[in-house]
Coordinates of C-alpha atoms in Angstrom, one line a residue:
M1 CA 48.7 -82.7 -18.6
H2 CA 48.9 -84.3 -22.1
R3 CA 52.6 -83.8 -22.1
V4 CA 52.9 -85.6 -18.7
K5 CA 51.1 -88.5 -20.2
V6 CA 53.5 -88.5 -23.1
V7 CA 56.4 -88.7 -20.7
F8 CA 54.7 -91.6 -18.9
G9 CA 54.3 -93.3 -22.3
H10 CA 58.1 -93.0 -22.8
L11 CA 58.8 -94.6 -19.5
S12 CA 56.4 -97.5 -19.7
P13 CA 57.6 -101.1 -20.4
P14 CA 57.5 -102.2 -24.1
S15 CA 54.7 -104.6 -23.3
T16 CA 52.4 -101.8 -22.1
F17 CA 53.3 -99.1 -24.4
K18 CA 50.6 -98.2 -27.0
S19 CA 51.1 -94.7 -28.4
H20 CA 51.7 -91.2 -27.4
S21 CA 48.0 -90.5 -27.5
D22 CA 47.2 -93.5 -25.2
P23 CA 47.5 -92.3 -21.6
I24 CA 48.6 -95.2 -19.4
V25 CA 48.2 -93.3 -16.2
S26 CA 45.2 -91.1 -15.4
G27 CA 45.4 -87.7 -13.7
A28 CA 43.8 -89.2 -10.6
E29 CA 46.3 -92.0 -10.5
C30 CA 49.1 -89.5 -10.8
S31 CA 47.8 -87.6 -7.7
A32 CA 47.2 -90.7 -5.7
L33 CA 50.6 -92.5 -6.2
S34 CA 53.4 -91.8 -3.7
A35 CA 52.1 -88.4 -2.5
R36 CA 54.1 -87.0 0.4
P37 CA 53.7 -83.7 2.2
D38 CA 57.4 -82.8 1.5
D39 CA 57.1 -83.5 -2.3
I40 CA 58.4 -80.7 -4.5
V41 CA 55.5 -80.1 -6.9
V42 CA 54.9 -78.0 -10.0
V43 CA 51.9 -75.7 -9.5
H44 CA 51.7 -73.7 -12.8
G45 CA 53.8 -72.7 -15.7
L46 CA 53.5 -70.4 -18.7
R47 CA 55.7 -69.2 -21.6
T48 CA 55.7 -66.5 -24.2
A49 CA 55.5 -67.5 -27.8
F50 CA 58.9 -68.1 -29.4
G51 CA 60.0 -65.4 -31.8
K52 CA 62.6 -65.7 -34.5
A53 CA 65.7 -63.7 -33.5
K54 CA 66.6 -60.6 -35.5
K55 CA 63.4 -60.6 -37.6
G56 CA 60.6 -62.2 -35.5
S57 CA 57.8 -60.9 -33.3
F58 CA 60.1 -60.0 -30.4
K59 CA 63.1 -58.6 -32.3
D60 CA 62.5 -55.2 -30.6
T61 CA 61.4 -56.5 -27.2
T62 CA 63.9 -56.4 -24.3
P63 CA 64.3 -59.6 -22.2
D64 CA 63.1 -57.9 -19.0
E65 CA 59.8 -57.2 -20.7
L66 CA 59.4 -60.8 -21.8
L67 CA 60.3 -62.1 -18.4
S68 CA 58.0 -59.7 -16.6
C69 CA 55.1 -60.9 -18.7
V70 CA 55.4 -64.6 -17.6
M71 CA 56.4 -63.8 -14.0
T72 CA 53.2 -61.8 -13.6
A73 CA 50.9 -64.1 -15.5
V74 CA 51.8 -67.3 -13.6
L75 CA 51.0 -65.7 -10.2
V76 CA 47.8 -64.0 -11.5
D77 CA 46.5 -67.2 -12.9
V78 CA 46.7 -69.0 -9.6
G79 CA 45.8 -66.0 -7.4
L80 CA 49.1 -66.1 -5.5
S81 CA 50.7 -63.0 -4.0
P82 CA 54.4 -62.5 -4.8
E83 CA 55.1 -62.1 -1.1
R84 CA 54.6 -65.9 -0.8
L85 CA 57.7 -66.5 -2.9
G86 CA 60.9 -67.4 -1.1
D87 CA 63.1 -66.7 -4.1
I88 CA 63.1 -66.2 -7.9
C89 CA 65.8 -67.8 -10.1
V90 CA 66.2 -66.8 -13.7
G91 CA 68.1 -68.9 -16.3
N92 CA 69.8 -66.7 -18.8
V93 CA 72.8 -67.2 -21.1
L94 CA 73.3 -63.9 -22.9
Q95 CA 73.3 -61.9 -19.7
P96 CA 72.8 -58.2 -20.1
G97 CA 73.9 -56.1 -17.1
A98 CA 75.7 -59.1 -15.6
G99 CA 72.3 -60.9 -15.6
A100 CA 71.0 -59.8 -12.3
L101 CA 70.1 -56.3 -13.6
M102 CA 67.8 -57.7 -16.2
A103 CA 66.1 -60.0 -13.8
R104 CA 65.7 -57.3 -11.1
V105 CA 64.3 -54.9 -13.6
A106 CA 61.7 -57.5 -14.7
H107 CA 61.0 -58.1 -11.0
F108 CA 60.0 -54.5 -10.6
L109 CA 58.2 -54.2 -13.9
S110 CA 56.0 -57.0 -12.5
E111 CA 55.4 -54.8 -9.4
F112 CA 56.8 -57.5 -7.1
P113 CA 57.9 -56.1 -3.7
E114 CA 61.6 -55.5 -3.2
T115 CA 61.6 -58.0 -0.3
V116 CA 61.3 -60.9 -2.7
P117 CA 64.8 -61.9 -3.8
V118 CA 65.9 -62.7 -7.4
Y119 CA 69.0 -64.0 -9.0
T120 CA 70.2 -65.4 -12.3
V121 CA 72.0 -68.6 -13.3
N122 CA 73.9 -69.6 -16.5
R123 CA 74.3 -73.2 -17.4
M124 CA 74.2 -72.5 -21.2
C125 CA 71.5 -74.5 -22.9
S126 CA 70.1 -75.8 -19.6
S127 CA 69.9 -72.5 -17.8
G128 CA 66.2 -72.6 -17.4
L129 CA 66.2 -76.1 -16.2
Q130 CA 69.0 -75.2 -13.7
A131 CA 66.8 -72.4 -12.4
L132 CA 64.1 -75.0 -11.8
F133 CA 66.4 -77.3 -10.0
N134 CA 67.9 -74.5 -7.9
I135 CA 64.4 -73.5 -6.6
A136 CA 63.4 -77.2 -6.0
G137 CA 66.7 -77.8 -4.1
A138 CA 66.2 -74.8 -1.9
I139 CA 62.6 -75.9 -1.1
R140 CA 63.8 -79.5 -0.4
S141 CA 66.5 -78.1 2.0
G142 CA 63.9 -76.1 3.9
S143 CA 65.1 -72.6 2.9
Y144 CA 61.5 -71.7 1.8
D145 CA 58.3 -73.3 0.7
M146 CA 57.6 -71.7 -2.7
G147 CA 59.6 -70.2 -5.5
L148 CA 59.5 -69.1 -9.1
A149 CA 61.9 -70.6 -11.7
C150 CA 62.2 -68.7 -15.0
G151 CA 64.2 -68.6 -18.2
V152 CA 64.6 -65.8 -20.7
E153 CA 66.6 -65.1 -23.8
S154 CA 66.8 -62.3 -26.4
M155 CA 69.0 -63.5 -29.2
S156 CA 67.9 -60.5 -31.2
L157 CA 69.4 -57.9 -28.9
R158 CA 72.4 -59.9 -27.6
D159 CA 75.4 -61.3 -29.6
A160 CA 75.7 -65.0 -29.2
G161 CA 78.9 -65.2 -31.2
E162 CA 81.2 -63.1 -29.1
P163 CA 83.0 -65.2 -26.4
G164 CA 84.3 -62.1 -24.6
D165 CA 87.7 -61.9 -22.9
V166 CA 89.4 -65.3 -22.6
S167 CA 93.0 -66.4 -21.9
A168 CA 95.5 -66.3 -24.7
R169 CA 96.5 -69.8 -23.6
L170 CA 93.1 -71.1 -24.8
M171 CA 94.8 -72.3 -28.1
D172 CA 97.3 -74.4 -26.2
F173 CA 94.7 -76.7 -24.8
E174 CA 92.5 -78.9 -27.1
K175 CA 89.4 -79.0 -24.8
A176 CA 89.7 -75.2 -24.2
R177 CA 89.8 -74.6 -28.0
D178 CA 86.8 -76.8 -28.4
C179 CA 84.8 -74.4 -26.1
V180 CA 84.7 -71.8 -28.8
I181 CA 83.6 -74.1 -31.7
P182 CA 80.4 -72.7 -33.2
M183 CA 77.3 -74.7 -32.3
G184 CA 76.7 -75.6 -36.0
I185 CA 80.0 -77.3 -36.2
T186 CA 79.4 -79.3 -33.0
S187 CA 76.2 -80.5 -34.8
E188 CA 78.2 -81.6 -37.8
N189 CA 80.6 -83.4 -35.4
V190 CA 77.8 -85.3 -33.8
A191 CA 76.3 -86.3 -37.1
E192 CA 79.6 -87.6 -38.4
R193 CA 80.7 -89.5 -35.3
F194 CA 77.4 -91.1 -34.5
G195 CA 76.2 -91.7 -38.1
V196 CA 73.2 -89.4 -38.1
S197 CA 72.6 -89.0 -41.9
R198 CA 71.3 -86.0 -43.7
K199 CA 68.3 -88.1 -44.7
K200 CA 67.5 -88.9 -41.0
Q201 CA 67.8 -85.2 -40.0
D202 CA 65.6 -84.0 -42.8
A203 CA 63.0 -86.7 -42.0
F204 CA 62.9 -85.7 -38.3
A205 CA 62.7 -82.0 -39.1
F206 CA 59.8 -82.6 -41.5
S207 CA 58.0 -84.7 -38.9
S208 CA 58.6 -82.1 -36.3
Q209 CA 57.2 -79.3 -38.4
Q210 CA 54.1 -81.4 -39.2
K211 CA 53.4 -82.1 -35.6
A212 CA 54.0 -78.5 -34.5
S213 CA 51.8 -77.2 -37.3
Q214 CA 49.0 -79.5 -36.3
A215 CA 49.3 -78.7 -32.6
Q216 CA 49.2 -75.0 -33.4
K217 CA 46.2 -75.4 -35.6
Q218 CA 44.4 -77.3 -32.9
G219 CA 45.2 -74.7 -30.3
I220 CA 47.2 -77.1 -28.2
F221 CA 49.8 -74.5 -27.4
D222 CA 47.3 -71.7 -26.5
Q223 CA 46.9 -72.6 -22.9
E224 CA 50.6 -72.5 -22.2
I225 CA 51.4 -69.2 -24.0
C226 CA 51.1 -65.9 -22.2
P227 CA 50.1 -63.1 -24.7
V228 CA 52.7 -60.3 -24.9
T229 CA 51.8 -56.8 -26.1
T230 CA 54.9 -55.1 -27.4
K231 CA 56.3 -52.8 -30.0
F232 CA 57.5 -53.9 -33.4
V233 CA 59.6 -51.7 -35.7
D234 CA 58.9 -52.2 -39.5
E235 CA 61.6 -52.1 -42.1
D236 CA 60.7 -48.5 -42.9
G237 CA 61.3 -47.5 -39.3
S238 CA 57.6 -47.1 -38.3
E239 CA 56.7 -48.5 -35.0
R240 CA 53.4 -50.3 -34.2
T241 CA 52.0 -52.2 -31.2
V242 CA 51.4 -55.9 -31.6
T243 CA 50.1 -58.7 -29.3
V244 CA 52.0 -61.9 -29.8
T245 CA 50.3 -65.2 -29.1
K246 CA 51.7 -67.6 -31.7
D247 CA 55.2 -69.1 -32.2
D248 CA 57.0 -67.7 -35.2
G249 CA 59.0 -70.7 -36.3
I250 CA 56.4 -73.2 -37.3
R251 CA 56.2 -73.7 -41.1
P252 CA 53.1 -75.5 -42.2
S253 CA 54.3 -75.4 -45.8
T254 CA 57.5 -77.4 -45.1
T255 CA 58.0 -80.4 -47.5
L256 CA 60.5 -83.1 -47.3
A257 CA 61.5 -82.3 -50.9
G258 CA 62.1 -78.7 -50.0
L259 CA 64.3 -79.7 -47.0
T260 CA 66.5 -81.9 -49.1
K261 CA 67.3 -79.0 -51.5
L262 CA 68.8 -76.8 -48.7
R263 CA 72.6 -76.4 -48.5
G264 CA 74.7 -77.0 -45.5
A265 CA 74.6 -73.9 -43.2
F266 CA 78.0 -74.4 -41.5
K267 CA 80.1 -76.5 -43.9
P268 CA 79.8 -76.7 -47.7
D269 CA 79.3 -80.4 -47.6
G270 CA 77.6 -80.5 -44.2
S271 CA 74.3 -82.1 -43.2
T272 CA 73.1 -79.3 -40.8
T273 CA 70.9 -76.9 -42.7
A274 CA 68.6 -74.0 -42.0
G275 CA 65.7 -76.5 -42.3
N276 CA 66.8 -79.3 -40.0
S277 CA 68.3 -77.3 -37.2
S278 CA 66.6 -75.2 -34.5
Q279 CA 66.1 -71.5 -35.0
V280 CA 67.6 -68.8 -32.8
S281 CA 64.8 -67.4 -30.7
D282 CA 63.5 -64.8 -28.3
G283 CA 61.2 -65.8 -25.5
A284 CA 60.6 -66.4 -21.8
A285 CA 59.0 -69.0 -19.4
A286 CA 58.2 -69.2 -15.7
V287 CA 57.2 -72.2 -13.5
L288 CA 55.8 -71.9 -10.0
V289 CA 57.2 -74.6 -7.6
G290 CA 56.3 -75.4 -4.0
R291 CA 56.2 -77.9 -1.2
R292 CA 53.1 -80.1 -1.5
S293 CA 51.9 -79.5 2.0
V294 CA 52.0 -75.7 1.6
V295 CA 50.6 -75.9 -2.0
E296 CA 47.6 -78.0 -0.9
S297 CA 47.0 -75.8 2.1
L298 CA 46.6 -72.8 -0.3
S299 CA 44.3 -74.9 -2.5
L300 CA 46.6 -74.6 -5.4
P301 CA 46.8 -77.2 -8.2
V302 CA 49.5 -79.9 -8.4
L303 CA 50.6 -80.5 -12.0
G304 CA 53.5 -82.8 -11.3
V305 CA 56.2 -83.9 -8.9
L306 CA 59.9 -83.2 -9.2
K307 CA 61.6 -86.4 -8.2
A308 CA 65.1 -86.4 -9.7
S309 CA 67.6 -84.4 -11.8
A310 CA 71.0 -85.1 -13.2
V311 CA 73.8 -82.9 -14.5
V312 CA 76.6 -84.4 -16.7
G313 CA 79.6 -83.1 -18.5
V314 CA 80.3 -84.0 -22.2
P315 CA 83.0 -83.1 -24.6
P316 CA 82.4 -79.5 -25.9
D317 CA 82.9 -80.4 -29.5
V318 CA 79.9 -82.8 -29.4
M319 CA 77.8 -81.1 -26.8
G320 CA 74.6 -82.3 -28.4
I321 CA 75.0 -85.8 -27.0
G322 CA 74.3 -84.5 -23.4
P323 CA 70.8 -85.9 -23.1
A324 CA 72.0 -89.5 -23.9
Y325 CA 74.1 -89.3 -20.7
A326 CA 71.8 -87.1 -18.5
I327 CA 68.7 -89.2 -19.0
P328 CA 70.2 -92.5 -17.6
A329 CA 71.8 -90.6 -14.7
A330 CA 68.4 -89.0 -13.8
L331 CA 66.7 -92.4 -14.0
R332 CA 69.3 -94.0 -11.8
Q333 CA 68.8 -91.2 -9.2
A334 CA 65.1 -91.6 -9.3
G335 CA 65.4 -95.3 -8.8
D336 CA 67.5 -94.7 -5.7
R337 CA 64.7 -92.5 -4.3
G338 CA 62.0 -95.0 -4.7
S339 CA 60.5 -97.7 -6.9
M340 CA 60.2 -96.6 -10.5
M341 CA 57.3 -98.9 -11.3
K342 CA 54.1 -100.0 -9.5
G343 CA 51.9 -102.6 -11.0
G344 CA 53.7 -102.0 -14.3
L345 CA 53.1 -98.3 -14.3
P346 CA 55.6 -95.4 -13.7
V347 CA 54.7 -93.5 -10.6
I348 CA 57.1 -90.5 -10.8
I349 CA 58.0 -87.7 -13.2
I350 CA 61.6 -87.4 -14.1
V351 CA 63.2 -84.0 -14.7
L352 CA 66.7 -83.9 -16.1
S353 CA 69.4 -81.5 -17.0
L354 CA 72.6 -81.6 -19.0
F355 CA 75.7 -79.5 -19.1
C356 CA 76.5 -78.5 -22.6
H357 CA 78.6 -76.1 -24.6
C358 CA 76.5 -73.9 -26.9
K359 CA 76.4 -70.5 -28.4

């Protein structure tokens, strides 16, 4: 709920905005405003902790195990039988077994009945969001009333740097060539073309680490993380059982001075470093979505309403600019569906997606 209030803070007019910690809309007001029986609502969601790829907590955990954990936990938490699900959609980029195999195995590891369908979707960085929009769209069209949207990735066990079989003509087309540019270089392109200095990147990274560290220390993430009991193989080859409840990548000891000393990770003179870029991770998440009338008839909670989404295409060599184009598109779409503001307060939650090239 706190994160919803933060989003509302971002959408409020300058004259009413106070701070991220100042909720401008109460939970009761959220529920009362513009509620309709056919609203697409979020019921519950959980994630695993995020593990560092190749050396973190989930380096030896297969993606179907990660996915099964969150799929099971979400339904158990709200007391919903899997038979109530009209479909399950799983976002996954590095798709083992053509994607569907991994998702179906997770489905049966969760002891869901075979009559509940499941499929995967790949929209690169936005695969998990696309799964959410696919489920919401099917509910909106009347195909079913409730569905589970998931996302999972194991960057430890799958190779993100191998593009697979592509046409030899790729090199003859500039945009096609750009599709195989490493993500680190696209980051450098964005920084150069849009004037994002190394100083700004390091300052943002330092602030992000501070906020994440404080949130972890205060237990703010605990309610959204599903504990995973799994195996971990030590350097000497010995295997042990661990239960993972905390994100790996948060570094409380990070200092701005330390960040400024790091070398460019992708170009000798580059500004993208191991300290100011995101880690490669292992993890999974699941969100239960349904039609408001059905959700309320089952006495399930309503955490938010999905009002709008937008998908945009951007040049593959600067794929990181996607949100700058997707956010206005989602806001325009939301405006077309109803008034954005009521009495100076935002009355809807915006969900957005972007199409990007990433590896």
